[in-house]
Short mmCIF file of C-alpha atoms in Angstrom, two decimals:
data_model
loop_
_atom_site.label_atom_id
_atom_site.label_comp_id
_atom_site.label_asym_id
_atom_site.label_seq_id
_atom_site.Cartn_x
_atom_site.Cartn_y
_atom_site.Cartn_z
CA UNK A 1 -63.39 -18.16 36.38
CA UNK A 2 -64.84 -21.02 38.25
CA UNK A 3 -62.58 -23.85 39.19
CA UNK A 4 -59.32 -22.15 38.32
CA UNK A 5 -56.81 -21.51 41.05
CA UNK A 6 -55.64 -18.02 41.74
CA UNK A 7 -51.95 -17.88 41.00
CA UNK A 8 -49.64 -14.97 41.70
CA UNK A 9 -46.23 -14.47 40.13
CA UNK A 10 -43.37 -12.26 41.16
CA UNK A 11 -43.81 -9.77 38.34
CA UNK A 12 -47.49 -9.07 38.92
CA UNK A 13 -47.05 -9.10 42.67
CA UNK A 14 -44.52 -6.29 42.38
CA UNK A 15 -46.84 -4.27 40.17
CA UNK A 16 -49.73 -4.76 42.57
CA UNK A 17 -47.62 -3.93 45.57
CA UNK A 18 -46.39 -0.74 43.92
CA UNK A 19 -49.94 0.30 43.05
CA UNK A 20 -51.18 -0.34 46.59
CA UNK A 21 -48.34 1.74 47.97
CA UNK A 22 -49.15 4.55 45.58
CA UNK A 23 -52.80 4.43 46.60
CA UNK A 24 -51.82 4.43 50.26
CA UNK A 25 -49.83 7.63 49.80
CA UNK A 26 -52.23 9.41 47.47
CA UNK A 27 -55.33 8.64 49.50
CA UNK A 28 -53.58 9.44 52.77
CA UNK A 29 -54.77 6.09 54.04
CA UNK A 30 -53.63 4.01 57.01
CA UNK A 31 -53.81 0.59 55.44
CA UNK A 32 -54.55 -0.71 51.95
CA UNK A 33 -55.02 -4.35 51.16
CA UNK A 34 -56.21 -6.58 48.41
CA UNK A 35 -58.21 -9.76 48.99
CA UNK A 36 -59.39 -12.52 46.71
CA UNK A 37 -63.20 -12.85 46.78
CA UNK A 38 -62.73 -16.17 48.59
CA UNK A 39 -60.96 -14.52 51.49
CA UNK A 40 -57.31 -15.04 50.62
CA UNK A 41 -55.12 -12.05 51.33
CA UNK A 42 -53.19 -11.09 48.20
CA UNK A 43 -51.21 -8.06 49.35
CA UNK A 44 -51.24 -5.48 52.13
CA UNK A 45 -49.42 -2.26 52.83
CA UNK A 46 -49.43 0.53 55.43
CA UNK A 47 -49.72 0.25 59.19
CA UNK A 48 -50.30 -3.49 59.24
CA UNK A 49 -48.00 -4.44 62.15
CA UNK A 50 -50.75 -4.62 64.74
CA UNK A 51 -53.46 -5.66 62.37
CA UNK A 52 -54.73 -9.20 61.93
CA UNK A 53 -54.83 -8.99 58.15
CA UNK A 54 -55.65 -12.68 57.66
CA UNK A 55 -58.83 -12.38 59.69
CA UNK A 56 -59.68 -9.05 58.11
CA UNK A 57 -59.32 -10.62 54.68
CA UNK A 58 -61.64 -13.47 55.55
CA UNK A 59 -64.25 -11.18 57.08
CA UNK A 60 -64.03 -8.79 54.14
CA UNK A 61 -64.78 -11.66 51.79
CA UNK A 62 -67.67 -12.75 54.01
CA UNK A 63 -68.95 -9.20 53.97
CA UNK A 64 -68.71 -8.95 50.19
CA UNK A 65 -70.34 -12.36 49.81
CA UNK A 66 -73.25 -11.41 52.07
CA UNK A 67 -73.70 -8.09 50.28
CA UNK A 68 -73.55 -9.89 46.95
CA UNK A 69 -76.30 -12.21 48.18
CA UNK A 70 -78.42 -9.19 49.07
CA UNK A 71 -77.78 -7.66 45.65
CA UNK A 72 -78.97 -10.81 43.94
CA UNK A 73 -82.19 -10.82 45.94
CA UNK A 74 -82.81 -7.26 44.76
CA UNK A 75 -81.97 -8.10 41.17
CA UNK A 76 -78.70 -6.16 41.23
CA UNK A 77 -75.54 -7.66 39.80
CA UNK A 78 -73.46 -6.56 42.76
CA UNK A 79 -72.98 -3.68 45.15
CA UNK A 80 -69.53 -2.73 44.07
CA UNK A 81 -68.71 -0.34 46.93
CA UNK A 82 -69.17 -0.76 50.67
CA UNK A 83 -68.33 1.85 53.24
CA UNK A 84 -68.15 1.40 57.01
CA UNK A 85 -67.85 4.50 59.14
CA UNK A 86 -66.34 4.30 62.61
CA UNK A 87 -65.53 6.85 65.29
CA UNK A 88 -61.85 6.77 64.49
CA UNK A 89 -61.28 4.61 61.45
CA UNK A 90 -63.33 4.01 58.33
CA UNK A 91 -63.22 1.21 55.81
CA UNK A 92 -63.83 1.60 52.10
CA UNK A 93 -64.32 -1.68 50.24
CA UNK A 94 -64.65 -2.02 46.49
CA UNK A 95 -64.85 -4.94 44.09
CA UNK A 96 -62.45 -4.96 41.17
CA UNK A 97 -63.10 -6.98 38.03
CA UNK A 98 -65.70 -8.99 39.96
CA UNK A 99 -62.89 -11.02 41.39
CA UNK A 100 -60.73 -9.18 43.88
CA UNK A 101 -61.59 -6.79 46.68
CA UNK A 102 -59.70 -3.59 47.44
CA UNK A 103 -59.87 -2.42 51.05
CA UNK A 104 -58.77 1.01 52.23
CA UNK A 105 -58.69 1.88 55.93
CA UNK A 106 -58.42 5.57 56.68
CA UNK A 107 -58.94 8.08 59.50
CA UNK A 108 -59.55 11.81 59.76
CA UNK A 109 -56.34 12.56 57.91
CA UNK A 110 -58.19 11.63 54.75
CA UNK A 111 -61.77 11.82 53.53
CA UNK A 112 -64.29 9.58 51.82
CA UNK A 113 -64.22 11.77 48.72
CA UNK A 114 -60.46 11.55 48.35
CA UNK A 115 -60.44 7.80 48.95
CA UNK A 116 -63.19 7.22 46.39
CA UNK A 117 -61.37 9.28 43.81
CA UNK A 118 -58.05 7.54 44.27
CA UNK A 119 -59.60 4.08 44.51
CA UNK A 120 -61.31 4.61 41.18
CA UNK A 121 -57.98 5.32 39.49
CA UNK A 122 -56.22 2.40 41.15
CA UNK A 123 -59.08 0.05 40.36
CA UNK A 124 -58.56 0.54 36.63
CA UNK A 125 -54.88 -0.15 36.93
CA UNK A 126 -55.30 -3.19 39.17
CA UNK A 127 -58.00 -4.51 36.88
CA UNK A 128 -55.49 -4.42 34.03
CA UNK A 129 -52.85 -6.25 36.04
CA UNK A 130 -55.30 -8.99 36.97
CA UNK A 131 -56.53 -9.58 33.46
CA UNK A 132 -52.90 -9.97 32.37
CA UNK A 133 -52.32 -12.36 35.24
CA UNK A 134 -55.37 -14.44 34.31
CA UNK A 135 -54.19 -14.68 30.73
CA UNK A 136 -50.81 -15.84 31.92
CA UNK A 137 -52.33 -18.50 34.16
CA UNK A 138 -54.66 -19.74 31.44
CA UNK A 139 -51.94 -20.17 28.88
CA UNK A 140 -49.77 -21.80 31.51
CA UNK A 141 -46.89 -19.53 30.60
CA UNK A 142 -46.44 -18.46 34.17
CA UNK A 143 -45.62 -21.91 35.43
CA UNK A 144 -42.72 -22.13 33.05
CA UNK A 145 -41.56 -18.65 33.94
CA UNK A 146 -41.79 -19.38 37.64
CA UNK A 147 -39.69 -22.51 37.39
CA UNK A 148 -40.85 -26.04 38.01
CA UNK A 149 -44.20 -26.57 39.60
CA UNK A 150 -43.67 -27.09 43.33
CA UNK A 151 -46.45 -29.65 43.41
CA UNK A 152 -45.42 -32.11 40.78
CA UNK A 153 -43.12 -33.92 43.17
CA UNK A 154 -45.19 -33.85 46.33
CA UNK A 155 -45.28 -37.17 48.12
CA UNK A 156 -47.38 -38.59 50.94
CA UNK A 157 -44.38 -38.15 53.20
CA UNK A 158 -44.23 -34.42 52.52
CA UNK A 159 -47.82 -34.13 53.64
CA UNK A 160 -47.32 -36.32 56.70
CA UNK A 161 -44.45 -34.08 57.72
CA UNK A 162 -46.80 -31.10 57.87
CA UNK A 163 -48.56 -32.70 60.79
CA UNK A 164 -45.37 -33.55 62.63
CA UNK B 1 -59.93 -22.60 44.59
CA UNK B 2 -56.53 -22.42 46.14
CA UNK B 3 -54.26 -19.40 46.00
CA UNK B 4 -50.71 -20.09 44.90
CA UNK B 5 -48.35 -17.19 45.40
CA UNK B 6 -45.03 -17.70 43.67
CA UNK B 7 -43.87 -14.33 44.90
CA UNK B 8 -44.17 -15.01 48.63
CA UNK B 9 -43.96 -18.78 48.07
CA UNK B 10 -47.25 -19.60 49.74
CA UNK B 11 -50.13 -21.93 49.05
CA UNK B 12 -53.49 -21.15 50.64
CA UNK B 13 -56.36 -23.61 50.56
CA UNK B 14 -59.93 -23.38 51.81
CA UNK B 15 -61.56 -26.24 53.68
CA UNK B 16 -65.21 -26.10 54.71
CA UNK B 17 -66.77 -28.12 57.54
CA UNK B 18 -70.39 -28.86 56.64
CA UNK B 19 -73.15 -30.69 58.47
CA UNK B 20 -76.49 -30.39 60.26
CA UNK B 21 -77.05 -28.04 63.17
CA UNK B 22 -75.24 -28.95 66.42
CA UNK B 23 -73.25 -31.77 64.82
CA UNK B 24 -69.94 -30.37 66.08
CA UNK B 25 -68.41 -28.39 63.23
CA UNK B 26 -67.40 -25.50 65.45
CA UNK B 27 -66.22 -27.97 68.11
CA UNK B 28 -63.86 -29.51 65.53
CA UNK B 29 -62.33 -26.12 64.82
CA UNK B 30 -62.14 -25.23 68.50
CA UNK B 31 -60.24 -28.42 69.24
CA UNK B 32 -57.82 -27.82 66.37
CA UNK B 33 -57.33 -24.27 67.62
CA UNK B 34 -56.67 -25.47 71.15
CA UNK B 35 -54.15 -28.08 70.13
CA UNK B 36 -52.18 -26.14 67.58
CA UNK B 37 -48.89 -24.45 68.24
CA UNK B 38 -49.53 -20.70 68.75
CA UNK B 39 -46.99 -19.86 66.03
CA UNK B 40 -48.88 -21.75 63.40
CA UNK B 41 -52.38 -20.48 63.92
CA UNK B 42 -54.12 -17.18 63.56
CA UNK B 43 -57.05 -15.98 65.60
CA UNK B 44 -60.17 -18.08 65.44
CA UNK B 45 -63.12 -15.98 64.42
CA UNK B 46 -66.66 -17.02 65.25
CA UNK B 47 -69.62 -15.12 63.93
CA UNK B 48 -72.16 -16.60 66.28
CA UNK B 49 -75.42 -15.66 67.95
CA UNK B 50 -75.65 -14.91 71.66
CA UNK B 51 -76.47 -18.56 72.27
CA UNK B 52 -73.28 -19.60 70.48
CA UNK B 53 -75.00 -20.94 67.40
CA UNK B 54 -72.99 -20.17 64.28
CA UNK B 55 -74.63 -17.27 62.48
CA UNK B 56 -72.38 -16.90 59.44
CA UNK B 57 -69.13 -18.83 59.81
CA UNK B 58 -66.17 -19.73 61.98
CA UNK B 59 -62.76 -19.12 60.53
CA UNK B 60 -59.43 -20.56 61.55
CA UNK B 61 -56.25 -19.97 59.56
CA UNK B 62 -53.65 -22.72 60.03
CA UNK B 63 -50.07 -22.57 58.82
CA UNK B 64 -48.91 -26.15 58.67
CA UNK B 65 -45.35 -25.75 57.52
CA UNK B 66 -43.55 -26.00 54.22
CA UNK B 67 -43.92 -28.30 51.28
CA UNK B 68 -41.10 -28.06 48.78
CA UNK B 69 -40.28 -24.56 49.99
CA UNK B 70 -43.86 -23.34 49.87
CA UNK B 71 -45.57 -22.23 53.08
CA UNK B 72 -48.77 -24.20 53.28
CA UNK B 73 -51.79 -22.53 54.83
CA UNK B 74 -55.23 -23.96 55.32
CA UNK B 75 -58.18 -21.72 55.95
CA UNK B 76 -60.79 -23.71 57.84
CA UNK B 77 -64.38 -22.54 57.72
CA UNK B 78 -67.59 -23.88 59.18
CA UNK B 79 -71.05 -23.16 57.86
CA UNK B 80 -74.11 -22.42 60.00
CA UNK B 81 -75.87 -25.76 60.30
CA UNK B 82 -79.39 -24.60 60.95
CA UNK B 83 -81.67 -25.19 57.99
CA UNK B 84 -82.83 -21.59 57.59
CA UNK B 85 -79.32 -20.22 57.10
CA UNK B 86 -79.05 -21.77 53.67
CA UNK B 87 -78.25 -18.48 51.91
CA UNK B 88 -75.19 -18.02 54.12
CA UNK B 89 -74.10 -21.64 53.65
CA UNK B 90 -73.99 -21.20 49.89
CA UNK B 91 -71.74 -18.16 50.19
CA UNK B 92 -69.18 -19.97 52.31
CA UNK B 93 -68.82 -22.76 49.77
CA UNK B 94 -67.50 -20.28 47.22
CA UNK B 95 -63.95 -21.13 46.26
CA UNK B 96 -63.81 -24.24 48.42
CA UNK B 97 -60.94 -26.70 47.91
CA UNK B 98 -62.15 -29.49 50.17
CA UNK B 99 -65.18 -30.38 52.26
CA UNK B 100 -65.49 -32.24 55.57
CA UNK B 101 -68.99 -33.47 56.28
CA UNK B 102 -69.53 -33.80 60.02
CA UNK B 103 -72.37 -36.21 60.74
CA UNK B 104 -74.15 -36.42 64.09
CA UNK B 105 -74.16 -40.10 65.06
CA UNK B 106 -77.26 -39.93 67.24
CA UNK B 107 -80.22 -41.96 66.00
CA UNK B 108 -82.57 -38.99 66.06
CA UNK B 109 -80.21 -36.88 63.90
CA UNK B 110 -79.86 -39.38 61.07
CA UNK B 111 -82.53 -37.69 59.01
CA UNK B 112 -80.89 -34.30 59.56
CA UNK B 113 -77.60 -35.79 58.34
CA UNK B 114 -79.16 -37.05 55.15
CA UNK B 115 -80.92 -33.76 54.54
CA UNK B 116 -77.71 -31.83 55.13
CA UNK B 117 -75.60 -33.94 52.79
CA UNK B 118 -78.24 -33.51 50.07
CA UNK B 119 -78.16 -29.79 50.75
CA UNK B 120 -74.37 -29.84 50.42
CA UNK B 121 -74.58 -31.54 47.04
CA UNK B 122 -77.16 -29.04 45.77
CA UNK B 123 -75.32 -25.97 47.07
CA UNK B 124 -72.02 -27.15 45.61
CA UNK B 125 -73.67 -27.78 42.26
CA UNK B 126 -74.98 -24.21 42.31
CA UNK B 127 -71.37 -23.04 42.56
CA UNK B 128 -70.36 -25.33 39.75
CA UNK B 129 -68.79 -28.09 41.87
CA UNK B 130 -69.57 -31.78 41.85
CA UNK B 131 -69.44 -33.39 45.29
CA UNK B 132 -68.19 -36.61 43.73
CA UNK B 133 -65.26 -34.83 42.11
CA UNK B 134 -63.85 -32.59 44.86
CA UNK B 135 -61.77 -33.60 47.90
CA UNK B 136 -64.32 -34.82 50.42
CA UNK B 137 -64.20 -36.75 53.71
CA UNK B 138 -66.85 -37.68 56.25
CA UNK B 139 -66.65 -37.67 60.02
CA UNK B 140 -69.07 -39.63 62.20
CA UNK B 141 -69.05 -37.46 65.28
CA UNK B 142 -70.32 -37.98 68.85
CA UNK B 143 -69.40 -41.68 68.94
CA UNK B 144 -69.26 -41.45 72.76
CA UNK B 145 -73.00 -40.94 73.12
CA UNK B 146 -75.21 -43.89 74.11
CA UNK B 147 -77.80 -43.67 71.33
CA UNK B 148 -75.59 -43.82 68.26
CA UNK B 149 -76.30 -45.42 64.90
CA UNK B 150 -73.82 -48.24 64.10
CA UNK B 151 -71.04 -47.01 61.83
CA UNK B 152 -71.91 -49.56 59.16
CA UNK B 153 -75.37 -48.17 58.89
CA UNK B 154 -74.12 -44.58 58.75
CA UNK B 155 -71.73 -45.54 55.97
CA UNK B 156 -74.61 -47.04 54.02
CA UNK B 157 -76.66 -43.88 54.26
CA UNK B 158 -74.00 -41.20 53.97
CA UNK B 159 -71.02 -42.77 52.27
CA UNK B 160 -72.11 -45.07 49.46
CA UNK B 161 -68.99 -44.21 47.44
CA UNK B 162 -66.67 -45.29 50.25
CA UNK B 163 -64.68 -42.06 50.53
CA UNK B 164 -62.36 -41.66 53.55
CA UNK B 165 -64.41 -41.53 56.75
CA UNK B 166 -63.55 -41.26 60.43
CA UNK B 167 -65.21 -41.84 63.76
CA UNK B 168 -64.82 -38.93 66.14
CA UNK B 169 -65.59 -37.43 69.49
CA UNK B 170 -64.85 -33.80 68.74
CA UNK B 171 -65.36 -32.64 72.33
CA UNK B 172 -62.27 -34.57 73.46
CA UNK B 173 -60.54 -34.44 70.10
CA UNK B 174 -60.81 -38.08 69.05
CA UNK B 175 -60.65 -38.32 65.28
CA UNK B 176 -60.44 -34.56 64.77
CA UNK B 177 -56.87 -34.48 63.48
CA UNK B 178 -57.32 -37.69 61.49
CA UNK B 179 -60.12 -35.97 59.64
CA UNK B 180 -58.14 -32.77 59.08
CA UNK B 181 -55.08 -34.63 57.93
CA UNK B 182 -57.11 -36.69 55.50
CA UNK B 183 -58.79 -33.71 53.84
CA UNK B 184 -55.52 -31.75 53.75
CA UNK B 185 -53.88 -34.64 51.96
CA UNK B 186 -56.66 -34.90 49.40
CA UNK B 187 -56.57 -31.14 48.75
CA UNK B 188 -52.81 -31.11 48.22
CA UNK B 189 -52.98 -34.16 45.96
CA UNK B 190 -55.63 -32.37 43.95
CA UNK B 191 -53.28 -29.40 43.58
CA UNK B 192 -50.64 -31.74 42.32
CA UNK B 193 -52.94 -33.16 39.67
CA UNK B 194 -54.44 -29.82 38.75
CA UNK B 195 -51.15 -28.23 37.81
CA UNK B 196 -50.93 -27.10 34.20
CA UNK B 197 -48.15 -28.45 32.03
#
């Protein structure tokens, strides 16, 4: 899907948010978040108050990109799962539909096996939501459903205002 | 590739600072970081070597305010400038919305500038982008140094199309925000044109 913008609408966002919350509970995880492969945070849930999720999202994408580069050199399509083990917290990272990245942070209250199992289930569901979303964006239906495009009326002044 | 979230009413765009090694890409970001209101910036992340050369990328999220009720965020990235980090440079260009090319104005770096801008064109093409078609501005950095190439000559070599370009001294901030503002504007205008229906 080169060149197309990632667009998120209310309806899909709610579905995704619900699924992440379910995964959080079922996997006994601390934090679950979803990142676009380019590093944009899509949704996050769990103990995120003291977590710099924006930076984590960007670094996750960098991590996935670097690992993808390694895969290519080895003739693999991708390494779809990454796992980082720490003393206290662990991170499980998986690629969904080759486009978004699901990140689960968990501690000793859970286990790698449980996380893997639950992630697999959620991945299928999230994959479905994203293919629906892509269809919606391609047909342009979403824009109509979401009201007028916020960009159509942007002026130079609007942009100047951003910089005070 | 920007991310438009109608649910949280946010627009996120990705801007990449490109250029030869030691041209001042990281310095640009550091200045922006230093001068931005703490409420509107996130942490700046630098994946650098022990000698402070960029190893993978620098990352600075900037929340600039609202446009038509949408929170506008720019994610600024730099690439590692050194020639042998080309594999990493390609990765960072993925999903880019706008590119700033930072040129080193010193006479002895002119060749490195030309090589880097060629490299940019090739790496973008590999990702399916055309440098002539995406938002793109050039910054002639280090104008305070004694041995600089005249701007006219730099334009001839690096900017034959006459895209927006700026003189800068990134260490003291001269031209840094002009450059950022210019690329931000181009990226947002592109969003405006790219909207379906």
